[in-house]
Structures are given as structure tokens and as C-alpha cells.
PDB file of C-alpha atoms and ligand atoms in Angstrom:
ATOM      1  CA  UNK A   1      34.106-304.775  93.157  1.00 54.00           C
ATOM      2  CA  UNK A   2      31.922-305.357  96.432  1.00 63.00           C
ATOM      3  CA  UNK A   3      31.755-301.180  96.249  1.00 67.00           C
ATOM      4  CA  UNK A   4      30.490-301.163  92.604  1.00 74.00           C
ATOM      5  CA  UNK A   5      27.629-303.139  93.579  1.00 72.00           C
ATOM      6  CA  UNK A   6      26.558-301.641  96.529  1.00 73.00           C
ATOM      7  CA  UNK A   7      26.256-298.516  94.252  1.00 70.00           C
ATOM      8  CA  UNK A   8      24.371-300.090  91.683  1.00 69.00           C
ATOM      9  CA  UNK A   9      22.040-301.121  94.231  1.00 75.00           C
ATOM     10  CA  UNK A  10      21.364-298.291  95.657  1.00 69.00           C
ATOM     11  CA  UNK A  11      21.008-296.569  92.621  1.00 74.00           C
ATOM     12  CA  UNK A  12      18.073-299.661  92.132  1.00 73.00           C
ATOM     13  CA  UNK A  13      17.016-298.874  95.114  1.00 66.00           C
ATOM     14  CA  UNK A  14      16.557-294.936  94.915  1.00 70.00           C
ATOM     15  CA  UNK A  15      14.669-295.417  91.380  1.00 70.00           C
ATOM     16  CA  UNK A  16      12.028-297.953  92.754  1.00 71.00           C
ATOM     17  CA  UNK A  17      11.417-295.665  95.597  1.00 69.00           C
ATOM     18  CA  UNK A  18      11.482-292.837  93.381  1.00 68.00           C
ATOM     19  CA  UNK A  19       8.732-294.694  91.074  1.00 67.00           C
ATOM     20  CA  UNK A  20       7.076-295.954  93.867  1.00 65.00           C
ATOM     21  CA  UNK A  21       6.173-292.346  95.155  1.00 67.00           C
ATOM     22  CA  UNK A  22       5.503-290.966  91.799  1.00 65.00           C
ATOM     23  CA  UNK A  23       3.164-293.703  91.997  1.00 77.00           C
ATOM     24  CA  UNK A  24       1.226-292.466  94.777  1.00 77.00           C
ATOM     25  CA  UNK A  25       1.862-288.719  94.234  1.00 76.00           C
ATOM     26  CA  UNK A  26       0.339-288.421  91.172  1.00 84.00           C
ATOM     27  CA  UNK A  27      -3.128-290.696  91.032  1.00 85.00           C
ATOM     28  CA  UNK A  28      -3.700-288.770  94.459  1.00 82.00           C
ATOM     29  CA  UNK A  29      -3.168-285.616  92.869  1.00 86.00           C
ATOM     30  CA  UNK A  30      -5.820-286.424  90.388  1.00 91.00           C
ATOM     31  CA  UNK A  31      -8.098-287.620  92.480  1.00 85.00           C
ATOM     32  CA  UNK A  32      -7.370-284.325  94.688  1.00 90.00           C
ATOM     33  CA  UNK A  33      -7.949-281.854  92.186  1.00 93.00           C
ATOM     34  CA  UNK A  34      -9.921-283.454  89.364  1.00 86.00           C
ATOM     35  CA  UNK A  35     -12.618-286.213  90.918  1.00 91.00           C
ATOM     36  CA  UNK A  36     -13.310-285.487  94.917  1.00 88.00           C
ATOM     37  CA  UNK A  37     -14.068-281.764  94.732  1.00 94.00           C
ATOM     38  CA  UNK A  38     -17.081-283.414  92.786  1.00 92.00           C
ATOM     39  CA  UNK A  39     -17.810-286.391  94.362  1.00 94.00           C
ATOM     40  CA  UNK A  40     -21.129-284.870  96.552  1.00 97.00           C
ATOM     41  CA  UNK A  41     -21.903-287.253  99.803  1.00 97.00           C
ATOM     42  CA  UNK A  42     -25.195-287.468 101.443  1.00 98.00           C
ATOM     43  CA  UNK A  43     -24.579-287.852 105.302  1.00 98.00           C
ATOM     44  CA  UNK A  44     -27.899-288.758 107.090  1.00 98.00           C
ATOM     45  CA  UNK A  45     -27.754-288.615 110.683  1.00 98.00           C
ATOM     46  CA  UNK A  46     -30.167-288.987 113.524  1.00 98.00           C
ATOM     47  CA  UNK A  47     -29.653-286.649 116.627  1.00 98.00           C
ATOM     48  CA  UNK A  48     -32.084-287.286 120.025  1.00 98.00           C
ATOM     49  CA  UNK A  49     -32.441-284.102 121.785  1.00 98.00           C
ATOM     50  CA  UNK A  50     -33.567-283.752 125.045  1.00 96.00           C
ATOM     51  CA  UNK A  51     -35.981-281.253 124.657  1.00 95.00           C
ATOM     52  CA  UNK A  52     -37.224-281.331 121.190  1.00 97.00           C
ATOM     53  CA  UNK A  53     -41.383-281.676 121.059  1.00 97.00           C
ATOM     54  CA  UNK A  54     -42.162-285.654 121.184  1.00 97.00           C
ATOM     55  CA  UNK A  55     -44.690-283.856 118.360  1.00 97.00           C
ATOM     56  CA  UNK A  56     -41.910-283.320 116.308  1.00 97.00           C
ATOM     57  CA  UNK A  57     -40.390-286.273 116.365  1.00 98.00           C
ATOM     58  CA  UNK A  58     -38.438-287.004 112.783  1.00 98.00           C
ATOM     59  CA  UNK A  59     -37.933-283.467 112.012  1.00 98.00           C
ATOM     60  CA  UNK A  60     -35.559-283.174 109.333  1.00 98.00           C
ATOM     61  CA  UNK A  61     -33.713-280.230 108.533  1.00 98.00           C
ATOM     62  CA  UNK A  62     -31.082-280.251 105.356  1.00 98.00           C
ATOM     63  CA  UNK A  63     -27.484-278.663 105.958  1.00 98.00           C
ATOM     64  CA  UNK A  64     -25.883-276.790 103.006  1.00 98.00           C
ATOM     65  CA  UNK A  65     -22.362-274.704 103.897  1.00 98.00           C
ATOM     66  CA  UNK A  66     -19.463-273.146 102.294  1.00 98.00           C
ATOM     67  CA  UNK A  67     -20.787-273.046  99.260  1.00 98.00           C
ATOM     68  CA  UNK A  68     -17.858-271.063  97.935  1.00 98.00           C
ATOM     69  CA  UNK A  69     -18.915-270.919  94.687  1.00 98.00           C
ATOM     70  CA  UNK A  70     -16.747-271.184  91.583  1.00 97.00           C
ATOM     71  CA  UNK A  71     -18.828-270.157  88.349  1.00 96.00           C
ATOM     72  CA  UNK A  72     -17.807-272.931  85.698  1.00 96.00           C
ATOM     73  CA  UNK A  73     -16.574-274.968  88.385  1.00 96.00           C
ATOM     74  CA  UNK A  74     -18.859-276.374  90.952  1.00 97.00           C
ATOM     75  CA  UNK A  75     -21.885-275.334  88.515  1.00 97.00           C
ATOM     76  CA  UNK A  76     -22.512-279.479  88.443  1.00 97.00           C
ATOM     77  CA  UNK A  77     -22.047-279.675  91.738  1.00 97.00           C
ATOM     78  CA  UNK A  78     -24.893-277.283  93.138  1.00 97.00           C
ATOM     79  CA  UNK A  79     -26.700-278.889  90.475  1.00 97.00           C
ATOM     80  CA  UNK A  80     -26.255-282.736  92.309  1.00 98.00           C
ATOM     81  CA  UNK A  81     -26.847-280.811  95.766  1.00 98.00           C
ATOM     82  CA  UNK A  82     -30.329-279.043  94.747  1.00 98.00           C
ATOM     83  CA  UNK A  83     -31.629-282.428  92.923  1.00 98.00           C
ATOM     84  CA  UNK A  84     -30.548-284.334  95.766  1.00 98.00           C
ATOM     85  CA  UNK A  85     -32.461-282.016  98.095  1.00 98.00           C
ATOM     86  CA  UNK A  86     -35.749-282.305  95.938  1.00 98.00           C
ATOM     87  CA  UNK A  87     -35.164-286.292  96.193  1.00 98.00           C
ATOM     88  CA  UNK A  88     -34.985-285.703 100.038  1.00 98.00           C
ATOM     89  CA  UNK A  89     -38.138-283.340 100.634  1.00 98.00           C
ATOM     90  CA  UNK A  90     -36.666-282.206 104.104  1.00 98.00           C
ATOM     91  CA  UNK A  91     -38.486-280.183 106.426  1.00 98.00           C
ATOM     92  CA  UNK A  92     -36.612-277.352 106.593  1.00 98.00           C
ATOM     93  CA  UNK A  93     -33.252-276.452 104.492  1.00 98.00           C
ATOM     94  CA  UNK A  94     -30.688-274.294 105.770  1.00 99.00           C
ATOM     95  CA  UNK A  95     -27.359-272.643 104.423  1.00 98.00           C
ATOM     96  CA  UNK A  96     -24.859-271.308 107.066  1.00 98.00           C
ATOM     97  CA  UNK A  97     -22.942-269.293 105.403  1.00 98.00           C
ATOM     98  CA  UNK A  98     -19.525-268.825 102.949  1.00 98.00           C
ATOM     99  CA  UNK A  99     -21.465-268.595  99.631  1.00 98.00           C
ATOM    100  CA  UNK A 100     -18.425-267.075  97.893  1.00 97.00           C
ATOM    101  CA  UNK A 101     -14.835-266.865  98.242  1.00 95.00           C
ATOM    102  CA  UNK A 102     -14.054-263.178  97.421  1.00 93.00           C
ATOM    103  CA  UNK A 103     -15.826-262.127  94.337  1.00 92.00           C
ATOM    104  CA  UNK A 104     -19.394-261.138  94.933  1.00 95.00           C
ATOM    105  CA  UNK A 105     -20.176-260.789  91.671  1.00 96.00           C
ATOM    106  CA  UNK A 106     -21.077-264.832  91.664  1.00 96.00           C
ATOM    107  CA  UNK A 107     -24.108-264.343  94.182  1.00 97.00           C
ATOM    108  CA  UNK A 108     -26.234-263.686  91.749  1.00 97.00           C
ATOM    109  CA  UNK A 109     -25.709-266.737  89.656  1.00 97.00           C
ATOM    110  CA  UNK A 110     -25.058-268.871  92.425  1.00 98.00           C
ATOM    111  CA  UNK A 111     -29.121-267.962  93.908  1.00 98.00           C
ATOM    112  CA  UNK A 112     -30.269-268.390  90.518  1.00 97.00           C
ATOM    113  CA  UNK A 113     -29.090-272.192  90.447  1.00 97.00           C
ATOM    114  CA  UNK A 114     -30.237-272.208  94.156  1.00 97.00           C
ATOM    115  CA  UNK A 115     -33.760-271.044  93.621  1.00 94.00           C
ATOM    116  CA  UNK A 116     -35.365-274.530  92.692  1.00 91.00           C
ATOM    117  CA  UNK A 117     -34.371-275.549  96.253  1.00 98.00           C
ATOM    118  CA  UNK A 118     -37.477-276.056  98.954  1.00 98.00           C
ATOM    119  CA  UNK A 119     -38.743-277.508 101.627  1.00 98.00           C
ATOM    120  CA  UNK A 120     -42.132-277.283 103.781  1.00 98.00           C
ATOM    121  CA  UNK A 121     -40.951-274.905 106.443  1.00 98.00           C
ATOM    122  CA  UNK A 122     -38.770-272.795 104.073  1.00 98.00           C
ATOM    123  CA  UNK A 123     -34.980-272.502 103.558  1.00 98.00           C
ATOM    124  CA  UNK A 124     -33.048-270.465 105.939  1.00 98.00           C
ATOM    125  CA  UNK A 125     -29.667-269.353 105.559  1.00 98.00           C
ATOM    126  CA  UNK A 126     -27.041-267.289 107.599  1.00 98.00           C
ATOM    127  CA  UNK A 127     -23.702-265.048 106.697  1.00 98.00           C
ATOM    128  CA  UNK A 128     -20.002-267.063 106.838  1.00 98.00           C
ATOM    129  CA  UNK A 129     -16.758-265.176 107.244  1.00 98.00           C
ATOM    130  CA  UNK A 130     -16.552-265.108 103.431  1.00 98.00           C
ATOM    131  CA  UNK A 131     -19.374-263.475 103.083  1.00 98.00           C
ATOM    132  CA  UNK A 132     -19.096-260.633 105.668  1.00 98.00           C
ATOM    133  CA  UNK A 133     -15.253-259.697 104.280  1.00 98.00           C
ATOM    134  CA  UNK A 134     -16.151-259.576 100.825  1.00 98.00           C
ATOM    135  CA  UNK A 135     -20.167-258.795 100.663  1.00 97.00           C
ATOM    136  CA  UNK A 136     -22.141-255.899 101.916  1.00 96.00           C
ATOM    137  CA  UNK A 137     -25.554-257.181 104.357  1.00 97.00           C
ATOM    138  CA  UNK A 138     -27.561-255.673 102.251  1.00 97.00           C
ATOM    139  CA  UNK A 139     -26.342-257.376  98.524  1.00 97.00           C
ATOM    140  CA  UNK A 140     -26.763-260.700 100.729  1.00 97.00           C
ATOM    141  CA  UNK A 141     -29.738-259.755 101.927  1.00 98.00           C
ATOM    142  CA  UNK A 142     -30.904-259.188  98.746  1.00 98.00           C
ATOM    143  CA  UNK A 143     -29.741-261.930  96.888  1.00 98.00           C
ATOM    144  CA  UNK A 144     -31.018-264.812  99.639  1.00 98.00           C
ATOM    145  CA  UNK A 145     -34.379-263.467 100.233  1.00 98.00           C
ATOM    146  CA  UNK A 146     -34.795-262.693  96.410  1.00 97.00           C
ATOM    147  CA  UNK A 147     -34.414-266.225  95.884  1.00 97.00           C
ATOM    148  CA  UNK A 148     -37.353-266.770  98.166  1.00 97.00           C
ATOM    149  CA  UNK A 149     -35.274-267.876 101.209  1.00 98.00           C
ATOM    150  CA  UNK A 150     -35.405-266.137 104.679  1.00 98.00           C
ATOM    151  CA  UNK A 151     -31.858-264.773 105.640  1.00 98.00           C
ATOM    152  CA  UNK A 152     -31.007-264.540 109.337  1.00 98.00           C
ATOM    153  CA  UNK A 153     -28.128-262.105 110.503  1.00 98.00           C
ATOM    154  CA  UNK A 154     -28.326-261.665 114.190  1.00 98.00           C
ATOM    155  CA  UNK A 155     -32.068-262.463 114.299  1.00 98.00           C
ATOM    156  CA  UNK A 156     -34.665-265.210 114.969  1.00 98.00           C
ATOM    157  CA  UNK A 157     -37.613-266.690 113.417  1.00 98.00           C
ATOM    158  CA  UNK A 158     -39.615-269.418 114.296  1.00 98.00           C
ATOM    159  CA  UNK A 159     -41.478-272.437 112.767  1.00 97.00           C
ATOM    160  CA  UNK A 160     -44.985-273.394 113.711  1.00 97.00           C
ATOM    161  CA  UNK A 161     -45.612-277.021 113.049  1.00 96.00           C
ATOM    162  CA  UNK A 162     -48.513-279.642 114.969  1.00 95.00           C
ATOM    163  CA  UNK A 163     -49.199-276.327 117.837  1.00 95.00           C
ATOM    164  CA  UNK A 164     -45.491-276.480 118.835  1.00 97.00           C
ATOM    165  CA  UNK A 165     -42.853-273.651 117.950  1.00 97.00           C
ATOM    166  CA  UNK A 166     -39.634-274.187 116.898  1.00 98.00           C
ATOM    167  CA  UNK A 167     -36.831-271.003 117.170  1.00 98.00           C
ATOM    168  CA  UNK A 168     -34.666-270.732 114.267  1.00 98.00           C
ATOM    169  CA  UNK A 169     -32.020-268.120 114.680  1.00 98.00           C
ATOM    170  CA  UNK A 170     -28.864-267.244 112.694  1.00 98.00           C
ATOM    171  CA  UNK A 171     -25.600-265.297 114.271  1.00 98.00           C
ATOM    172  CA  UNK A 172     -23.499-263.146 112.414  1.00 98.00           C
ATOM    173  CA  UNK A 173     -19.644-264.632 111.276  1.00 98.00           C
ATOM    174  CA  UNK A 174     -17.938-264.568 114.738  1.00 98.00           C
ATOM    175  CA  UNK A 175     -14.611-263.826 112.533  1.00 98.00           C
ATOM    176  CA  UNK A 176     -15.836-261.210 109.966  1.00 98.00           C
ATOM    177  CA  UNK A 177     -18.793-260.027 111.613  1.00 98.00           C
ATOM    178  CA  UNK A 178     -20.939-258.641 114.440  1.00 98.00           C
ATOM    179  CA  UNK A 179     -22.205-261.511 116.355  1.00 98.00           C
ATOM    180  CA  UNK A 180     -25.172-260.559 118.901  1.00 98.00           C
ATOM    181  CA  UNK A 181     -26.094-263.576 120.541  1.00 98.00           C
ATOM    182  CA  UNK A 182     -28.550-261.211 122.666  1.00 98.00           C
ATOM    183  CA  UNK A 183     -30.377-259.623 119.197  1.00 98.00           C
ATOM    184  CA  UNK A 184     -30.104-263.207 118.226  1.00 98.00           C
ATOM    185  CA  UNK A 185     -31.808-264.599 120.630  1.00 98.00           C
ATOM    186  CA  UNK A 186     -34.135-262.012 121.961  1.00 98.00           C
ATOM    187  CA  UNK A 187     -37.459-262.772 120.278  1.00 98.00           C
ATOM    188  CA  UNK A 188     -37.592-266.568 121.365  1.00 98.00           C
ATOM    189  CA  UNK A 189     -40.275-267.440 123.940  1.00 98.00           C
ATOM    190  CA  UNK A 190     -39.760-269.413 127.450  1.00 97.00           C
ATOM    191  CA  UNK A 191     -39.544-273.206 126.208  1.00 96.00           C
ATOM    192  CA  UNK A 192     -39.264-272.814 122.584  1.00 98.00           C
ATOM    193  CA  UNK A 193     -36.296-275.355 120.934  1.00 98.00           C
ATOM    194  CA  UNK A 194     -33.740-273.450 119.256  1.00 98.00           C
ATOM    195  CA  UNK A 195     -32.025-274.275 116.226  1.00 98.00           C
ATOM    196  CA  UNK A 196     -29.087-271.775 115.624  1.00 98.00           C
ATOM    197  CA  UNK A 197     -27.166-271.439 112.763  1.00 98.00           C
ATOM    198  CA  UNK A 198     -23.750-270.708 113.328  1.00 98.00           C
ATOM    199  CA  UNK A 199     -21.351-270.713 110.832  1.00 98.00           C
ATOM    200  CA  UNK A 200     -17.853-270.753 112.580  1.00 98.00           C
ATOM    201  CA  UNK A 201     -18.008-274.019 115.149  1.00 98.00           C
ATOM    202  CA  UNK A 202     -15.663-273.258 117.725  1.00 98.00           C
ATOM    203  CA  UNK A 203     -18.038-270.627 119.747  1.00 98.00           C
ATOM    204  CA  UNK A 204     -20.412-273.521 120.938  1.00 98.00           C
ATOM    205  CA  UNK A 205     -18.462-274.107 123.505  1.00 98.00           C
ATOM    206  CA  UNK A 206     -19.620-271.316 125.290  1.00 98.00           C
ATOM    207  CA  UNK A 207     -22.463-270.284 123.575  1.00 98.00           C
ATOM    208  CA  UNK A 208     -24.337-273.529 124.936  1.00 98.00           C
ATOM    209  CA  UNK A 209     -23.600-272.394 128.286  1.00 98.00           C
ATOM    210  CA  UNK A 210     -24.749-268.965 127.807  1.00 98.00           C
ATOM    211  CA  UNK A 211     -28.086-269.311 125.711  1.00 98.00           C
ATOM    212  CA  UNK A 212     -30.866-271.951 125.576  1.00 98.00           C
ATOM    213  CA  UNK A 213     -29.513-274.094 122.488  1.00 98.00           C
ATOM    214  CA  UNK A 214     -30.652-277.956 121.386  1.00 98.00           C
ATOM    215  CA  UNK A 215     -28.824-277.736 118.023  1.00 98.00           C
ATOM    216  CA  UNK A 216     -26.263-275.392 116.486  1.00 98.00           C
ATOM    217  CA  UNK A 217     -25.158-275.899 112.847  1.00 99.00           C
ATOM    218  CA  UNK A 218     -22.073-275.247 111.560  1.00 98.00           C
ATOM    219  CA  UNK A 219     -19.425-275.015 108.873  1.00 98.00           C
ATOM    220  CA  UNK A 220     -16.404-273.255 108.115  1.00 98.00           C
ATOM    221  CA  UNK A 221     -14.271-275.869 108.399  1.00 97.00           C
ATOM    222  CA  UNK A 222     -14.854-277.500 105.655  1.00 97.00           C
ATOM    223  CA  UNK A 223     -13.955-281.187 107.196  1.00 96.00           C
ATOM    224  CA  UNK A 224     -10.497-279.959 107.092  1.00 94.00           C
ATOM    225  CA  UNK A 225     -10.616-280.112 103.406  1.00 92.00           C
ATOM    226  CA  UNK A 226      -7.853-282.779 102.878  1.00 94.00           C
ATOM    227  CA  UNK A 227      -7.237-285.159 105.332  1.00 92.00           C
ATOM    228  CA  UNK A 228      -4.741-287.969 106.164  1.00 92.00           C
ATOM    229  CA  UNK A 229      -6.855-291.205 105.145  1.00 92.00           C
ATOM    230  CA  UNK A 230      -8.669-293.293 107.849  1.00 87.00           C
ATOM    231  CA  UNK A 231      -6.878-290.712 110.529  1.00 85.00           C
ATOM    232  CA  UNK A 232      -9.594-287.771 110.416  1.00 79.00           C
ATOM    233  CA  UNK A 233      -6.315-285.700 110.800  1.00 86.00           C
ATOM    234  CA  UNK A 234      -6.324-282.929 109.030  1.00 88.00           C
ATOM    235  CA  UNK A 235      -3.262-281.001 108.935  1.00 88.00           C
ATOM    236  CA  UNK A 236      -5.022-277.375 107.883  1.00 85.00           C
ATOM    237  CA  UNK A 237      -6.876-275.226 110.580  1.00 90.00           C
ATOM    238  CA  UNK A 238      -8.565-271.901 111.029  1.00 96.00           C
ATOM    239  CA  UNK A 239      -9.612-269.857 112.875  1.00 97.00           C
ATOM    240  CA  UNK A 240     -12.487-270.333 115.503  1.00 98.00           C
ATOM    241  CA  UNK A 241     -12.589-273.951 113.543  1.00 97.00           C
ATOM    242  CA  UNK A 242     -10.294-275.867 116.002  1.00 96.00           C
ATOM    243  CA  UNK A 243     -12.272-277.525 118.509  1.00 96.00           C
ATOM    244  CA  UNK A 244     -14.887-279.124 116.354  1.00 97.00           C
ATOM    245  CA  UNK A 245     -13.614-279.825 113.081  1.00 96.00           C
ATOM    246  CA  UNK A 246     -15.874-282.247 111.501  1.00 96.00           C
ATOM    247  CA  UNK A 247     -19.284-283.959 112.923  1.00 97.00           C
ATOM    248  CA  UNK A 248     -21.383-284.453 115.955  1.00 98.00           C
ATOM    249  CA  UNK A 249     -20.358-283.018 119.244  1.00 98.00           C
ATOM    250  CA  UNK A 250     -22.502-282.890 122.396  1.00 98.00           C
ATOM    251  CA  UNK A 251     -21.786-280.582 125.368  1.00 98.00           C
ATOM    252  CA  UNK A 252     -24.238-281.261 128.321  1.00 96.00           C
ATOM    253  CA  UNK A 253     -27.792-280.931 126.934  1.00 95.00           C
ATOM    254  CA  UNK A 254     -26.896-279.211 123.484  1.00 98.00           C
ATOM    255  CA  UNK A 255     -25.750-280.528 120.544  1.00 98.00           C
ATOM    256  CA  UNK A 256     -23.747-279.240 117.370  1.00 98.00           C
ATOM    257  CA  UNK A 257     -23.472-280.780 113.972  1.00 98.00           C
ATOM    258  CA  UNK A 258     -20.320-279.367 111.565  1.00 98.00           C
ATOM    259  CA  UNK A 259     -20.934-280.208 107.769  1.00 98.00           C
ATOM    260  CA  UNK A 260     -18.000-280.003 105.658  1.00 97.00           C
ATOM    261  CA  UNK A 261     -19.375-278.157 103.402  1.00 98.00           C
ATOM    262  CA  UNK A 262     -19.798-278.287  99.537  1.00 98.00           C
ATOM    263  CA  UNK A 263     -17.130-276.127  98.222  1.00 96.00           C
ATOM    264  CA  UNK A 264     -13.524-275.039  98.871  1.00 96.00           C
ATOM    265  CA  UNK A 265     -11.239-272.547  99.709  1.00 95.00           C
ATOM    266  CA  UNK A 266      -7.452-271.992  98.222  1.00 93.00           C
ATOM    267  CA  UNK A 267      -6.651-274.446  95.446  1.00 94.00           C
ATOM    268  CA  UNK A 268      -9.771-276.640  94.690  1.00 93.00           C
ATOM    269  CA  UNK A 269      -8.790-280.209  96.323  1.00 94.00           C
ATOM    270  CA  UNK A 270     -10.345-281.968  98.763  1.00 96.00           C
ATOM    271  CA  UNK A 271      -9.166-285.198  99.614  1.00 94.00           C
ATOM    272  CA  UNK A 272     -10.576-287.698 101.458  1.00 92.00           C
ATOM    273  CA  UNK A 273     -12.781-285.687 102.522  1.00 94.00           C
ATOM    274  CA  UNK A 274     -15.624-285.366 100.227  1.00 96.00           C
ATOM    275  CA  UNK A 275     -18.584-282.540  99.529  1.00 98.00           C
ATOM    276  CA  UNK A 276     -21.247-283.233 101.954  1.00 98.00           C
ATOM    277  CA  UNK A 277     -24.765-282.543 102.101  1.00 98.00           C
ATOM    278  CA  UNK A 278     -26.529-283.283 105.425  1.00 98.00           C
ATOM    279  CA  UNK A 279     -29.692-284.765 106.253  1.00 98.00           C
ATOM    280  CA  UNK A 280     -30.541-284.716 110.069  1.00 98.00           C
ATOM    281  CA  UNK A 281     -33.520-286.310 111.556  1.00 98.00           C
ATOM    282  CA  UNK A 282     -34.346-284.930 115.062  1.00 98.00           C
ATOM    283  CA  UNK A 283     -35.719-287.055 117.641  1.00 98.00           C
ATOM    284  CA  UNK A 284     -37.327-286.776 120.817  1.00 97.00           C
ATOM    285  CA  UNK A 285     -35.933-288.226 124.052  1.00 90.00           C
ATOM    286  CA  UNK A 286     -39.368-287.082 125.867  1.00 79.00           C
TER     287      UNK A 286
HETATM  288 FE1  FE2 B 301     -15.772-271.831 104.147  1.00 62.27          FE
END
């Protein structure tokens, strides 16, 4: 008798639990796949750098990455991105990299959306690992600076604002590419702060050691892409994206922001860990 009911139990027991997870699984699955993919975040973040001109003081560049872009997918999302970027008049907008996931044939739609986007001092993108497997230089090339944007592959520009100059340079995918940090580098003068765009994090560590660098962006990572709530764990990793997943990292006098990005890569979920556009307002310790 006493047996009977210890099965019955159990078998109460078992369903509850089994409801129970159902109960989690599936609302998170929604949300996963069907809301935060969408849901675009607006991180603003100050970051004091110890050489940046006191003239230049509230400098603020936008961060787009890993754009990845999904034609009648994330159409409403660049949309959100490029009217929140008009709201923001930033200085300076730049895109590091990962505008598609294999198919090329979406640059051209995906620059058309993009065009709108602008800022004083221009919008400045570089090449992501994405890119350099599955696009030649020269369609990328093509398609950035056709939308009116500089594109940056190993090379430097530079920014005059208020008699100071700022160095703007963007390295080729250290994973898919050819990175130069010499070519990259080799046209900025004595003194001049350097903004590089970098689209896989991880090489900062040494890069800040070997070059004159205030502030490297970066992507790639994506945030991790889904993440274990409140944690910041996030159980998926890649390559040259281990060290700095997500956020601000300083290493001695140089600093490095990592966006997670805008799009995704492998089924599109995210999960708590939302599409981010960054706003970054640069200060002067001087
Ligand atoms: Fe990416």
C-alpha cells in the first residue's frame, strides 16, 4: 500500500517538474528567437583617456558591429539602429566589421539601408572575419565607400577637429585576413591619439604594447550572444574573442571597448544579451 503511494507521488512529482521546465523552456525560447534579436539597446559610456586633446573633450564616436545582416530579418532592426544614430548626432560613426554572414549578395541592400547614416567627421568602417571569408576587398570596398563612408583595411586616416588631429586606423580580420599593424599604423604623426578599429578583441593585449593606442574598438563576439542571466557567462566562444568578451577593458594607458554587436551568427537568438548600439563620449584626463 505504502509502495503504491510512493509511486503515485513520484509520478506527481515528475509531472510538476516536467511542467515546471516546460514552463521555463518555452517562454525563453520565445523570447530567444522571436523578441531579443530585436530588442536594439543604446549603451552610452564615458571613457577618460590619458592622452586625448583636453580640446576634444566629449568626443563622441558611435559603435556599430556584426551587422550580419539577414535580408527580411533584421531589415527593422538597422532601421531602429540608423534612426537612433540620427537622434544621437555623434561625432564620428564607425562599423568594425562582420556585415554579412556568408552571402555577399546582401551588401548591397544592407549599404542601401545604411546610407542615411552620418555624422560630422564621417563614418568609418573596417573588415570582420565574415567579411574577409566570404567577400572580396574590393566588393567591400566598393560597397562602404559607395555609400559615402571611408573604409579602412590596414590603413589610417585622420580627423582634424579645433587644430588637433585625431588617427583613425582600421586592421584587417586577425582570423580571416592580413593584419599589418605596421601599414596600419604607418601614416600617424608623433603625438597624434589613435583610435583603431579592430574587429576581433583578443589582439589588444599585445597590440597596446606594441603600437601607440588610446582606444581600440571591437566586436566579434557578439556579447557572447546568449548568456546565463545576471552571470555575464556565456557558454559560446571563438576564436581570438576569449579574453575580452563583452565591455570596457583597460591595459596600462590604453583602453578597448567590445560592442556586442547588432546581429547574429548560427540560429538567430540572443538571449539576455541584447543588440547594442554604442555611444562613447571621450574625455580628457589632461
Ligand atoms: Fe560577428
Amino acid at each position: 500500500m505504502s509502495s503504491q503511494r510512493n509511486t503515485i507521488n513520484l509520478k506527481r512529482i515528475t509531472r510538476r517538474s516536467a511542467f515546471g521546465i516546460l514552463g521555463i523552456a518555452v517562454p525563453s525560447a520565445i523570447w530567444a528567437t522571436g523578441i531579443e534579436p530585436n530588442l536594439l539597446s543604446i549603451t552610452r559610456k564615458e571613457l577618460t583617456l590619458p592622452h586625448w586633446p583636453q580640446a576634444l573633450d566629449g568626443f563622441r564616436v558611435a559603435q556599430l558591429t556584426d551587422l550580419h545582416f539577414r535580408p527580411g530579418y533584421d531589415d527593422a532592426l538597422i532601421a531602429k539602429a540608423c534612426k537612433k544614430l540620427a537622434d544621437e548626432k555623434p561625432d564620428l560613426i564607425t562599423l568594425t566589421g562582420d556585415f554579412v554572414i556568408r552571402d555577399p549578395s546582401s551588401l548591397p541592400e544592407l549599404f542601401r539601408a545604411l546610407k542615411g547614416i552620418s555624422a560630422q567627421h564621417g563614418v568609418i568602417a573596417s573588415p570582420g572575419n565574415h567579411d574577409r571569408w566570404h567577400c572580396s576587398t574590393s566588393q567591400l570596398r566598393k560597397e562602404i565607400e559607395g555609400a559615402g563612408f571611408t573604409y579602412l583595411q590596414n590603413q589610417g586616416s585622420k580627423i582634424h577637429i579645433k587644430g588637433e588631429n585625431i588617427f583613425i586606423n582600421g586592421l584587417d580580420s586577425i582570423w580571416a585576413g592580413r593584419p599589418d599593424p605596421r601599414k596600419a599604423w604607418q601614416s600617424r604623426l608623433k603625438g597624434e591619439p589613435v583610435i583603431a578599429l579592430v574587429h576581433e578583441p583578443d589582439p589588444f593585449a599585445e597590440l597596446h604594447l606594441s603600437q601607440p593606442l588610446d582606444l581600440q574598438l571591437s566586436g566579434h563576439t557578439h556579447g557572447g550572444q546568449c548568456r546565463v542571466p545576471f552571470t555575464h557567462y556565456s557558454p559560446a566562444q571563438v576564436n581570438f574573442g576569449r579574453k575580452f568578451i563583452y565591455g570596457h577593458f583597460e591595459m596600462n594607458r590604453s583602453q578597448l571597448f567590445v560592442s556586442r554587436g547588432l546581429g547574429t551568427v548560427g540560429p538567430r537568438v540572443r538571449f539576455a544579451c541584447s543588440p547594442e548600439l554604442a555611444i562613447l563620449t571621450l574625455r580628457s584626463s589632461r
